[in-house]
Tab-separated table of N, CA and C in Angstrom:
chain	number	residue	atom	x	y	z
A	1	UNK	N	12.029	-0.604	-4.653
A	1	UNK	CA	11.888	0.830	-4.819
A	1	UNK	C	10.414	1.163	-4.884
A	2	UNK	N	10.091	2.489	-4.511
A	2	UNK	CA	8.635	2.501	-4.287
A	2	UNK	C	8.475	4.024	-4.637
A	3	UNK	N	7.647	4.810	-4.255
A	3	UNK	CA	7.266	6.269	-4.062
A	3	UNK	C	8.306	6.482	-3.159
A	4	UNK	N	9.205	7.511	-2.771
A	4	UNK	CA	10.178	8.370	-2.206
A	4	UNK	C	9.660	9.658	-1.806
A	5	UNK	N	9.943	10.354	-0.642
A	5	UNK	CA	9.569	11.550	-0.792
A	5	UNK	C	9.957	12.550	-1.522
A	6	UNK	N	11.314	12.646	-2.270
A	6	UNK	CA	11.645	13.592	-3.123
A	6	UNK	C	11.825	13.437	-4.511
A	7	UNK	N	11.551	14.688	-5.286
A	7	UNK	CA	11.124	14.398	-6.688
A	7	UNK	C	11.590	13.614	-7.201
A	8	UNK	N	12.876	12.993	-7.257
A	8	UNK	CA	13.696	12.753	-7.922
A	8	UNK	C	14.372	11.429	-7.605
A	9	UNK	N	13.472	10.825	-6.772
A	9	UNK	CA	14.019	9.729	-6.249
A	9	UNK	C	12.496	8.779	-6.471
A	10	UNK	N	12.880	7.231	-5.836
A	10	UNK	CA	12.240	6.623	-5.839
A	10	UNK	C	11.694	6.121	-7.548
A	11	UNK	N	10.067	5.125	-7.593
A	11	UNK	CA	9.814	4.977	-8.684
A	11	UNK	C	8.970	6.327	-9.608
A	12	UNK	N	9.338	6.727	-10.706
A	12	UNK	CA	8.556	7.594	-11.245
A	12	UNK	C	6.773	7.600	-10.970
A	13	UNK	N	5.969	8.753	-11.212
A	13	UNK	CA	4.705	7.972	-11.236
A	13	UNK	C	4.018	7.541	-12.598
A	14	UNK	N	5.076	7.937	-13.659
A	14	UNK	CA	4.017	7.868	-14.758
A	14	UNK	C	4.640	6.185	-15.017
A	15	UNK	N	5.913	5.613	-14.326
A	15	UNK	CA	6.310	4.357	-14.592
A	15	UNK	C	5.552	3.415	-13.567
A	16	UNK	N	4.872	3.895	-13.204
A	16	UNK	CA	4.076	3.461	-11.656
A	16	UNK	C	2.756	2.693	-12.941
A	17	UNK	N	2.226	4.349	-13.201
A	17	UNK	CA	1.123	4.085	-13.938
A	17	UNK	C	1.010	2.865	-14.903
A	18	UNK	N	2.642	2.797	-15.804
A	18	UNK	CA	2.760	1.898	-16.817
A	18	UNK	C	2.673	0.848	-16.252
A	19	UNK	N	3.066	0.918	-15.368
A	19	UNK	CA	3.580	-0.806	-14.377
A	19	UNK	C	1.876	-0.903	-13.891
A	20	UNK	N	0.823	-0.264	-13.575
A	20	UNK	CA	-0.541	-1.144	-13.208
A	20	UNK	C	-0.978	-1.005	-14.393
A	21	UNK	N	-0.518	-0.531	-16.074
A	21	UNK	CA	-1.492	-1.273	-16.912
A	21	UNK	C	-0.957	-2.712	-17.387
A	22	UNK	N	0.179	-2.742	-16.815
A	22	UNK	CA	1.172	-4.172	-17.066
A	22	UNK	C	2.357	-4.020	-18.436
A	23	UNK	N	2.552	-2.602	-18.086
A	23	UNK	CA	3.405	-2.163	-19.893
A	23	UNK	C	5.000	-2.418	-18.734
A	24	UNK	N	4.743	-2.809	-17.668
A	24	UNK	CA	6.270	-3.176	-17.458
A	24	UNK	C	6.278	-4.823	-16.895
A	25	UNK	N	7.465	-5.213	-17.384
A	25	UNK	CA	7.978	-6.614	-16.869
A	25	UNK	C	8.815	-6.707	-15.572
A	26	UNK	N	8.440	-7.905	-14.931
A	26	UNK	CA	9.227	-7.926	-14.116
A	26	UNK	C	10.662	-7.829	-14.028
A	27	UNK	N	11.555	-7.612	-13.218
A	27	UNK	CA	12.706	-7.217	-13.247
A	27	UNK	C	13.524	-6.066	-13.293
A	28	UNK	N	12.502	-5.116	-14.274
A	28	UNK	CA	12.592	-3.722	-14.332
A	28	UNK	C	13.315	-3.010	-13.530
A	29	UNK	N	13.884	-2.255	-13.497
A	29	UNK	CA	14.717	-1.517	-12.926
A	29	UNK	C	14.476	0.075	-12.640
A	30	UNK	N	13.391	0.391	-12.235
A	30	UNK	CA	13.215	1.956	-12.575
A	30	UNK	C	13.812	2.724	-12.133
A	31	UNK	N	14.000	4.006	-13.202
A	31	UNK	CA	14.695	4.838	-13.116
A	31	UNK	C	14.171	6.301	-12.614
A	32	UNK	N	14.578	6.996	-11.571
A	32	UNK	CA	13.690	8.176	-11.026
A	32	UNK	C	13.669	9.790	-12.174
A	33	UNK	N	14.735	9.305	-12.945
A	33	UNK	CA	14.671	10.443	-13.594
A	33	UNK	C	14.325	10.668	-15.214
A	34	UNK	N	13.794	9.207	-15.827
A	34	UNK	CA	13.232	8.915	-16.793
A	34	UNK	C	12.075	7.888	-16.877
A	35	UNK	N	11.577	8.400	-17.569
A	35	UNK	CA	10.049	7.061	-17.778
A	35	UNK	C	10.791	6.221	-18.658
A	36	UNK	N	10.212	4.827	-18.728
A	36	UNK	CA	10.627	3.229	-19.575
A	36	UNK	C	10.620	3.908	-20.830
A	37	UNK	N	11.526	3.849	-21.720
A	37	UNK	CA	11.097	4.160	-23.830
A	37	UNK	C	10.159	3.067	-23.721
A	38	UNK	N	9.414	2.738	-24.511
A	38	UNK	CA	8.809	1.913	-25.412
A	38	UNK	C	9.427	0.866	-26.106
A	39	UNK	N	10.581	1.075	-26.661
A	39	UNK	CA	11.840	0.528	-27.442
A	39	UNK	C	12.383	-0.544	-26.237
A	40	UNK	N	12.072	-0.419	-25.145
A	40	UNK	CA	13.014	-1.062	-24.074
A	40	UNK	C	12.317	-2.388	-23.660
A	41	UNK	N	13.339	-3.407	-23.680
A	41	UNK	CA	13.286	-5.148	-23.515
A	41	UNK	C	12.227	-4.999	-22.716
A	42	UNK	N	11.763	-4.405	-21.293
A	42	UNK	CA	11.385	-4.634	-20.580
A	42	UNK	C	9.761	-4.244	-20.415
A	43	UNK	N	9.737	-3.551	-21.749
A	43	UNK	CA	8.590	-2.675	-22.159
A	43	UNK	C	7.621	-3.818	-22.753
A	44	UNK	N	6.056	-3.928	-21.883
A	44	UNK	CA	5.426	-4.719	-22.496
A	44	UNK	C	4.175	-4.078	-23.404
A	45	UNK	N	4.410	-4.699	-24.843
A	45	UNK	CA	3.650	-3.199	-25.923
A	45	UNK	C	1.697	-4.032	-25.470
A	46	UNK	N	1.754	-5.202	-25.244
A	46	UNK	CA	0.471	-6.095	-25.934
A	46	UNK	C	0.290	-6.608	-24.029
A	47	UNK	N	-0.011	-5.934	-22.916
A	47	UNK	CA	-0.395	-6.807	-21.504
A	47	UNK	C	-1.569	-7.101	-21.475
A	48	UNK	N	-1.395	-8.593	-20.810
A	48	UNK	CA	-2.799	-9.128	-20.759
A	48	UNK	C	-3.286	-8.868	-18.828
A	49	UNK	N	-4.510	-9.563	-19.287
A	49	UNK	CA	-4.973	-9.020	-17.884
A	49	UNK	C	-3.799	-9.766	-16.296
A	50	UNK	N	-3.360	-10.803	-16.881
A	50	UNK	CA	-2.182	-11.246	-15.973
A	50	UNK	C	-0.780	-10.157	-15.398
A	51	UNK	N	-1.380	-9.616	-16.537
A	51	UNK	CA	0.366	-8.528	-16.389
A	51	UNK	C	-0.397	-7.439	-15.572
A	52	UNK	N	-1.723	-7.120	-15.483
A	52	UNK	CA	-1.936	-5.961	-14.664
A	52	UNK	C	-1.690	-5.803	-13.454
A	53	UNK	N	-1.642	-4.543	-12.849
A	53	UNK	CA	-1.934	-5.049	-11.071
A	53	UNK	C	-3.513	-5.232	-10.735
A	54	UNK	N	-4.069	-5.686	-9.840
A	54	UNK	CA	-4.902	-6.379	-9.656
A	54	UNK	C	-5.436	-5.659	-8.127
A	55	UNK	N	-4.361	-5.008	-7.539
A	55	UNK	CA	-4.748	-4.370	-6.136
A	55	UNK	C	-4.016	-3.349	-5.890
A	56	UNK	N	-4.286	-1.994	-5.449
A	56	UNK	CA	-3.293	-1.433	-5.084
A	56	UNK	C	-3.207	-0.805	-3.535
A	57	UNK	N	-1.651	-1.550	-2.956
A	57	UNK	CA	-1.471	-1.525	-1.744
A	57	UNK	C	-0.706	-0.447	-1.252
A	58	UNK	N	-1.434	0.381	-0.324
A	58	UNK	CA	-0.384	1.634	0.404
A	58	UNK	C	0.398	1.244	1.616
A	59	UNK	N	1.598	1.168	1.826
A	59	UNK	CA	2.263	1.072	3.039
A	59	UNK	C	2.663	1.755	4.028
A	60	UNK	N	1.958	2.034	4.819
A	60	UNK	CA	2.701	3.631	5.581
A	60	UNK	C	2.948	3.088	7.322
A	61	UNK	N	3.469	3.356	7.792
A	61	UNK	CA	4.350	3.381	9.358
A	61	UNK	C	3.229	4.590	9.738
A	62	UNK	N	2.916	3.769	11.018
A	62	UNK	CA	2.104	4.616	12.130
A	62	UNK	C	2.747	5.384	12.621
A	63	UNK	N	4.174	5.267	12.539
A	63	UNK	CA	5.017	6.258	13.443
A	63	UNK	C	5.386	7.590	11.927
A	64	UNK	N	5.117	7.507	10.883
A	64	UNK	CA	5.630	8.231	9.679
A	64	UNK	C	4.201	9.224	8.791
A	65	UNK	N	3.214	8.822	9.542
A	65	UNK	CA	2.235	8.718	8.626
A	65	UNK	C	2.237	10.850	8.444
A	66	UNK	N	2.543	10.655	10.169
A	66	UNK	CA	1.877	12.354	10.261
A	66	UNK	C	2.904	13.883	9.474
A	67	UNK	N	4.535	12.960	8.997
A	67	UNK	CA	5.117	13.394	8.437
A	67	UNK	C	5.653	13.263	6.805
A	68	UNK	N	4.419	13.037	6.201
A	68	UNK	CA	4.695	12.456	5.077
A	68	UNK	C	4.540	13.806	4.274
A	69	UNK	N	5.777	14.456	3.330
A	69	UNK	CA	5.983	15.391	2.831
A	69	UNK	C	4.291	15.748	2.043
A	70	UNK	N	4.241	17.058	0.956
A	70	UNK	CA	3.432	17.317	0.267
A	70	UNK	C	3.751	17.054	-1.101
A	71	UNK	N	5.264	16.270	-1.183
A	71	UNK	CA	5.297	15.811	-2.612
A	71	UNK	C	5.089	14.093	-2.550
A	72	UNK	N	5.112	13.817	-1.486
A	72	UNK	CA	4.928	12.592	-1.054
A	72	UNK	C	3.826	12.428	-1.450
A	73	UNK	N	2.910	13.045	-0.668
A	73	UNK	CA	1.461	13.027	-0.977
A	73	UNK	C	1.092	13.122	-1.900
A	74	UNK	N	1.630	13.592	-2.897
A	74	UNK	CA	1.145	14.063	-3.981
A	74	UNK	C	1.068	12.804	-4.944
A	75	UNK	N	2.225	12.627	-5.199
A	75	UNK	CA	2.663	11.225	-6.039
A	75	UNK	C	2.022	10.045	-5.365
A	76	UNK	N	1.399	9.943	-4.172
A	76	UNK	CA	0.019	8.886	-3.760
A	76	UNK	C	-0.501	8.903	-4.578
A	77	UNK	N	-1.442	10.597	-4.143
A	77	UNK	CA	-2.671	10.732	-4.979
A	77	UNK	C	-2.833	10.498	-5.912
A	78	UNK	N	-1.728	11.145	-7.133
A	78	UNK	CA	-1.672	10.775	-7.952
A	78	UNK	C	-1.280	9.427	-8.831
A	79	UNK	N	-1.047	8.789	-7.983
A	79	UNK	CA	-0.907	7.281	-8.458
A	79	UNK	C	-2.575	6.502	-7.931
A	80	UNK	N	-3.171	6.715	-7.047
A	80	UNK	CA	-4.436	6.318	-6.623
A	80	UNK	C	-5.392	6.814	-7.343
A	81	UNK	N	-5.467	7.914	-7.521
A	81	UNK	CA	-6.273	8.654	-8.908
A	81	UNK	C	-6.113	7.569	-10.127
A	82	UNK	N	-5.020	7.140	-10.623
A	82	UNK	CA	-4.810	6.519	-11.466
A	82	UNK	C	-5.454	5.180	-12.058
A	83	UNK	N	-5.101	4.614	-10.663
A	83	UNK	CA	-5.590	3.258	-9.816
A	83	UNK	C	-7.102	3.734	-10.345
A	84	UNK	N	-7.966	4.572	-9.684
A	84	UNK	CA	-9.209	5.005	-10.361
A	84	UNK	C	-9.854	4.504	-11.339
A	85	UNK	N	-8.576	5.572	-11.913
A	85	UNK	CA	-9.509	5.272	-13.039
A	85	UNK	C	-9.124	4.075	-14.100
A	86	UNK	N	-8.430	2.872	-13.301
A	86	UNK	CA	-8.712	1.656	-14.367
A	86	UNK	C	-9.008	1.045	-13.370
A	87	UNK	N	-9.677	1.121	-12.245
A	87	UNK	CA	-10.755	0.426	-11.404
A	87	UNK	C	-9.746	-0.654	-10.799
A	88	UNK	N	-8.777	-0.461	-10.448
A	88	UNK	CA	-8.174	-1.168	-9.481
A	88	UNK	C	-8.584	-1.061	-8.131
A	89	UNK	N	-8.881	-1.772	-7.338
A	89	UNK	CA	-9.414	-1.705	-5.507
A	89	UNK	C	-8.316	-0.861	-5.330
A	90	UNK	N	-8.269	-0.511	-4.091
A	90	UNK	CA	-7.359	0.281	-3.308
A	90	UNK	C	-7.152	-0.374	-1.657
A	91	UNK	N	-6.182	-0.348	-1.031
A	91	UNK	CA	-6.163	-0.129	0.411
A	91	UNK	C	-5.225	0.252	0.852
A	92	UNK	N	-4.918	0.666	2.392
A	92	UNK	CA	-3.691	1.288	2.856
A	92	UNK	C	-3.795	0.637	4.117
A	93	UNK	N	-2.219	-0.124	4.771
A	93	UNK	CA	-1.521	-0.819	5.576
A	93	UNK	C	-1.051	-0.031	6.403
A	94	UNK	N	-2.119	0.212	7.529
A	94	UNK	CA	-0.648	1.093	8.368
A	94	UNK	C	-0.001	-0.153	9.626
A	95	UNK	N	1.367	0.143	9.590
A	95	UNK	CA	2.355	-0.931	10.046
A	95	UNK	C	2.958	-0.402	11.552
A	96	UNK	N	3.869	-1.143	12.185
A	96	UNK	CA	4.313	-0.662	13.476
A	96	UNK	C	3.199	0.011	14.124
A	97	UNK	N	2.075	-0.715	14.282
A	97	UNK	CA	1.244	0.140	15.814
A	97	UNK	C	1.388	-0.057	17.160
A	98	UNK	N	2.059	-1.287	17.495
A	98	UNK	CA	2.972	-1.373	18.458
A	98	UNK	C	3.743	-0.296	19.238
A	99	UNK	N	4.352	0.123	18.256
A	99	UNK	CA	5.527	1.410	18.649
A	99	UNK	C	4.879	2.893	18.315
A	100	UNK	N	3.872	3.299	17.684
A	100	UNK	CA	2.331	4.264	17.563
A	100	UNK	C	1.659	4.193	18.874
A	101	UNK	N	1.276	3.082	19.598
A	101	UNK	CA	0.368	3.259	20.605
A	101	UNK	C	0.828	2.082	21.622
A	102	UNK	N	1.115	2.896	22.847
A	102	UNK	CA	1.179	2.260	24.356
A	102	UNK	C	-0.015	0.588	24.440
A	103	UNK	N	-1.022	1.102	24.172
A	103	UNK	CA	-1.845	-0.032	24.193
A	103	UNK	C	-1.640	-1.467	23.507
A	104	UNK	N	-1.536	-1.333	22.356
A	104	UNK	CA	-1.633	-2.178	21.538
A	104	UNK	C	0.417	-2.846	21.561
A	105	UNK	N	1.126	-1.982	22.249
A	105	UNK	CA	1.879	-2.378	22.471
A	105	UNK	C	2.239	-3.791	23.761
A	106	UNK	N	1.477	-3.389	24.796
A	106	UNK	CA	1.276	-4.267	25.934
A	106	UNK	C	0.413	-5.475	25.352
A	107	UNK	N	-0.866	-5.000	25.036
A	107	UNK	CA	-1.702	-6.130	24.075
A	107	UNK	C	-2.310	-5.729	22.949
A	108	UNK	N	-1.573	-6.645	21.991
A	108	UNK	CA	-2.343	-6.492	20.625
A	108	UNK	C	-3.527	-6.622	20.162
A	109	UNK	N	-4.403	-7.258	21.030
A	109	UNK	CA	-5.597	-7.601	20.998
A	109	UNK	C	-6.630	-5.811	21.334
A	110	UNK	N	-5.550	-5.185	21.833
A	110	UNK	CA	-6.264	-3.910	22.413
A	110	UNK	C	-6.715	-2.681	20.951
A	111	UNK	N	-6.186	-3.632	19.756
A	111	UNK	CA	-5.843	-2.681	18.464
A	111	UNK	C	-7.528	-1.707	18.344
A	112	UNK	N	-8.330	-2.417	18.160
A	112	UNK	CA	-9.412	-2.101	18.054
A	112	UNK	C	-10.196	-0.950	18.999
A	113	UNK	N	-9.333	-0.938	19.820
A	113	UNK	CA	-9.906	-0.251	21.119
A	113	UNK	C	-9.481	1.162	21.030
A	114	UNK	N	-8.099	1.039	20.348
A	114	UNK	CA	-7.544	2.018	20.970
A	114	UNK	C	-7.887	3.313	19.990
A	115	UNK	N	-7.982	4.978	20.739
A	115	UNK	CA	-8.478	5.780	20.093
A	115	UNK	C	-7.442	6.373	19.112
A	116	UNK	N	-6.375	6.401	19.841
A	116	UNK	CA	-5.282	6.805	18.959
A	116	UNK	C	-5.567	6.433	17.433
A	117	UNK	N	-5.246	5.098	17.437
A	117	UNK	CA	-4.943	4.024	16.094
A	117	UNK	C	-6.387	4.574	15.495
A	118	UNK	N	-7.720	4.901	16.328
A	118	UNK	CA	-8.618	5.380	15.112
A	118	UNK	C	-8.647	6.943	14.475
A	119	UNK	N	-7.970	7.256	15.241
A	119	UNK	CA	-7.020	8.937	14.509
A	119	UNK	C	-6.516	8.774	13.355
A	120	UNK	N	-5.467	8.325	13.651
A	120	UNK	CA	-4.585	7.734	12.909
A	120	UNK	C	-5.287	7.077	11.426
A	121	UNK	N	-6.157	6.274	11.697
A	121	UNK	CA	-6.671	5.466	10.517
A	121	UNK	C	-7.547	6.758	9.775
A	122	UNK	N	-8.190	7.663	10.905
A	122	UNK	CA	-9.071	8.847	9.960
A	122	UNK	C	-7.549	10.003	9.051
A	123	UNK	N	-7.270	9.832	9.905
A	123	UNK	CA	-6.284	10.932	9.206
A	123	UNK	C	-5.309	10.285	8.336
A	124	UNK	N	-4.997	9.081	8.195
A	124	UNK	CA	-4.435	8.451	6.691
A	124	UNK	C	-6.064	8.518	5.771
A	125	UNK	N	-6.825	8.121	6.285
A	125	UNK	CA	-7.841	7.981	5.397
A	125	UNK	C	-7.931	9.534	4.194
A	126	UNK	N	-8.048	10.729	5.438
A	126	UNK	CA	-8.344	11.903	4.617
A	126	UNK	C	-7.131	12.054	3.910
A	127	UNK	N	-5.916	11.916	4.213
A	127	UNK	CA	-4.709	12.318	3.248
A	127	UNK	C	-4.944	11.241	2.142
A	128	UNK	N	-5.059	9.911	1.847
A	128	UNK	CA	-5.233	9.054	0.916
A	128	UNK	C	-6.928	8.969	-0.006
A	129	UNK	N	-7.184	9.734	0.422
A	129	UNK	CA	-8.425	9.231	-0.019
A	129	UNK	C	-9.436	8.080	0.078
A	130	UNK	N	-9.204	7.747	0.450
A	130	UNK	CA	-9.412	6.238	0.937
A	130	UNK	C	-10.524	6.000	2.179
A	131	UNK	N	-11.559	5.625	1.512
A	131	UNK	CA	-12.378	4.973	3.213
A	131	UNK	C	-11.776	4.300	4.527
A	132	UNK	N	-12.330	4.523	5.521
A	132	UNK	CA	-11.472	3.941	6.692
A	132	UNK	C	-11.864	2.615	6.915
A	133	UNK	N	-12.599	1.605	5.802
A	133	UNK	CA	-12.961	0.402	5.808
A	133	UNK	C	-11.800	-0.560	5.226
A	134	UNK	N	-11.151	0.443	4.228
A	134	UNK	CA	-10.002	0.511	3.634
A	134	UNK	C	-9.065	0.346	3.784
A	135	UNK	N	-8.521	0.780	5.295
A	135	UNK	CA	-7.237	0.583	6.432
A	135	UNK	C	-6.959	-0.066	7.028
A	136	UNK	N	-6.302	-1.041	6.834
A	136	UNK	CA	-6.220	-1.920	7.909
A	136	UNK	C	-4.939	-1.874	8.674
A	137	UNK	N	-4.936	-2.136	9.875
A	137	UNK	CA	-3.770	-2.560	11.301
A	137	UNK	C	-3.102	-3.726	11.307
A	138	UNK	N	-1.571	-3.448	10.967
A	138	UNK	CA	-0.515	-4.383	11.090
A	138	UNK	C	0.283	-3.896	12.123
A	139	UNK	N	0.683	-5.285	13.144
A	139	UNK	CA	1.765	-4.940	14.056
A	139	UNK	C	3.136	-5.888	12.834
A	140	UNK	N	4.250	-4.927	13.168
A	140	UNK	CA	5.210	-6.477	12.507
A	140	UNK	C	5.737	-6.779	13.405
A	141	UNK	N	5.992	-8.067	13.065
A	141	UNK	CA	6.836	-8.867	13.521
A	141	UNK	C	8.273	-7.990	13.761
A	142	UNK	N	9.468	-8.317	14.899
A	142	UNK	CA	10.379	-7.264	15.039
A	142	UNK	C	11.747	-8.121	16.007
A	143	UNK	N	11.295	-8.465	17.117
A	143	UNK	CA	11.904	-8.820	18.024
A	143	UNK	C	11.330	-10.280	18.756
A	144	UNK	N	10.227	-10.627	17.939
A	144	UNK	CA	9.644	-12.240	18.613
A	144	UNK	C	10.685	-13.106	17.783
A	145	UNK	N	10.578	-14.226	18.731
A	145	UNK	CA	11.394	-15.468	18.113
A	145	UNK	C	10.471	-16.480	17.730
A	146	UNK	N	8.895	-16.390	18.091
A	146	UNK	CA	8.180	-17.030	17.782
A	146	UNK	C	7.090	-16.420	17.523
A	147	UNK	N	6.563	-17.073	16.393
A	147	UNK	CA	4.805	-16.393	16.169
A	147	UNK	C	3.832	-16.256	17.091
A	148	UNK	N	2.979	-15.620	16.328
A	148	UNK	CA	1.981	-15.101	18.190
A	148	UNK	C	0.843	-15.296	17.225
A	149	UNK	N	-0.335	-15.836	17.397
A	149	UNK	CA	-1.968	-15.672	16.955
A	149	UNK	C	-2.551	-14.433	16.699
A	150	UNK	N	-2.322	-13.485	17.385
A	150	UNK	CA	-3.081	-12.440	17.670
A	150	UNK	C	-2.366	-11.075	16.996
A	151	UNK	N	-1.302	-11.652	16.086
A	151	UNK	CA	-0.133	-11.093	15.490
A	151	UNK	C	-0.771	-10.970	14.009
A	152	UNK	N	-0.567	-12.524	14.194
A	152	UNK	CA	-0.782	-13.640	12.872
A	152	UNK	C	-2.851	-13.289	12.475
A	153	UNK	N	-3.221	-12.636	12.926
A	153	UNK	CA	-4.570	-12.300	12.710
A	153	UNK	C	-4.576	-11.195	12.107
A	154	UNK	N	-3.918	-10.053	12.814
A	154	UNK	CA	-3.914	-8.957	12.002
A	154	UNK	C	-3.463	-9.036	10.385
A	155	UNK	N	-2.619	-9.745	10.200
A	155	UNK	CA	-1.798	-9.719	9.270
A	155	UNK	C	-2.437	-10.824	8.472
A	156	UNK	N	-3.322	-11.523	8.654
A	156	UNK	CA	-3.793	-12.706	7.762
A	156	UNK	C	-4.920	-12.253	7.278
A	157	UNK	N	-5.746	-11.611	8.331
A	157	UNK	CA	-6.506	-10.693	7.639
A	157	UNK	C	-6.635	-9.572	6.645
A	158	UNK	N	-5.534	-9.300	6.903
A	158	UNK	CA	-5.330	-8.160	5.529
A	158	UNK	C	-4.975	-8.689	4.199
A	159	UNK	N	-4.267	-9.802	4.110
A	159	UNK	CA	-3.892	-10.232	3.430
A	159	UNK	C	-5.395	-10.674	2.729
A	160	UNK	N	-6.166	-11.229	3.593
A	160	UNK	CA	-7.646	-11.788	3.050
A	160	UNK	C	-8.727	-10.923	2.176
A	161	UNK	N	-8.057	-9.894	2.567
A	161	UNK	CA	-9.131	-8.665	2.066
A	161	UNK	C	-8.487	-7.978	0.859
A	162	UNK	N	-6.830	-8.276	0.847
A	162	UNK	CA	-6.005	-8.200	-0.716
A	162	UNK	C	-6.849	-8.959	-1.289
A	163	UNK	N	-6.364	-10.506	-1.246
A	163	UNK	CA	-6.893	-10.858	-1.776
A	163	UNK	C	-8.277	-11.265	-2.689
A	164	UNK	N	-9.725	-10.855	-1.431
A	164	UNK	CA	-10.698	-10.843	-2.034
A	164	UNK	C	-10.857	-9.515	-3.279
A	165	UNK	N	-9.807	-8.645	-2.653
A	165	UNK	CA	-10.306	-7.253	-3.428
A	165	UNK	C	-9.614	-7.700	-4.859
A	166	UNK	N	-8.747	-8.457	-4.829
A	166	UNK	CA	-7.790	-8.889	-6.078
A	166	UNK	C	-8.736	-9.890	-7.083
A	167	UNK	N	-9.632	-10.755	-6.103
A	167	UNK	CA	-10.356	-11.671	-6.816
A	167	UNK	C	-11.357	-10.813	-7.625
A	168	UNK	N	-12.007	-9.585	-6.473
A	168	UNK	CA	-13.165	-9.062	-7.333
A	168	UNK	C	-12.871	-8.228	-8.154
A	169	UNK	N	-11.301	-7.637	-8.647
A	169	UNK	CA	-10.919	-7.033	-9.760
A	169	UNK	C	-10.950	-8.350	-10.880
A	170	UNK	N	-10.532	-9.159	-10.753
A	170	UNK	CA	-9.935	-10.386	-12.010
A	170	UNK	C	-11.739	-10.920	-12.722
A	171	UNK	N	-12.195	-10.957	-11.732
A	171	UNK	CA	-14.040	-11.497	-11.539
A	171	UNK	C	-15.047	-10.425	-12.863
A	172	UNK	N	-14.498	-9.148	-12.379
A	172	UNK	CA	-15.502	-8.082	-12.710
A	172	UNK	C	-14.966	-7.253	-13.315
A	173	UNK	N	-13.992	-7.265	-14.684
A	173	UNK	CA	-13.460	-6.769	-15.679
A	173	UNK	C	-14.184	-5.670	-15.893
């Protein structure tokens, strides 16, 4: 469960919030129409820096990006604002560019090239807030039966740049 576009669905944001200071445990179950009590098993009163989040990742579809409601948006922002201000990194994943752009569909290697996908990356950027250094290009995987390099790059790379951004949160308290 994640952010939803409608109020009332998906994860809350103020249980969002609790969950990157680490006041929730895994397993959790959130509920869209109440925040965690305090009182509740799952409620962590004392998180250490292990229980925090450490990165926070946006997921958005190249093919979804340009229709993403204004409550949608909202509950980003306001969860990235958040992110803020306890100095968590930030980035945003946009996925399926394959099926977004003719180019990068024929060759993936063309990702970089193509003008579309740098639209696209400016205009998630301005709705998220977010620098466009910030964005990175995933094709997924969908219909191959076998891995591809040039697949496996996009996607290893991002992962590399979680991760460093994860190291230099844990590093620089």
């Amino acid at each position: 469960m994640g952010l939803e576009k409608e109020a009332n669905s998906g994860a809350g944001v103020e249980d969002i919030k609790l969950a990157m200071m680490g006041h929730i445990k895994d397993g959790y179950k959130f509920n869209p129409l109440s925040r965690i009590p305090e009182d509740d098993k799952s409620y962590n009163k004392t998180p250490t820096l292990n229980d925090r989040v450490h990165v926070l990742v946006c997921v958005v579809s190249s093919k979804t990006s340009t229709i993403l409601s204004a409550e949608h948006l909202k509950k980003m922002r306001d969860v990235r604002l958040a992110a803020s201000d306890m100095g968590i990194p930030q980035l945003a994943i946009l996925t399926k560019i394959d099926e977004a752009c003719p180019e990068v569909k024929k060759d993936v290697k063309n990702v970089y090239k193509s003008k579309y996908l740098k639209e696209k990356m400016t205009e998630l950027s301005e709705l998220l807030g977010l620098p466009p250094k910030c964005i990175f290009l995933v094709k997924n995987y969908h219909s191959e039966t076998d891995t591809e390099d040039n697949i496996d790059i996009l996607i290893l790379n991002t992962l590399r740049h979680i991760i460093i951004f994860g190291e230099d949160f844990v590093n620089n308290p």
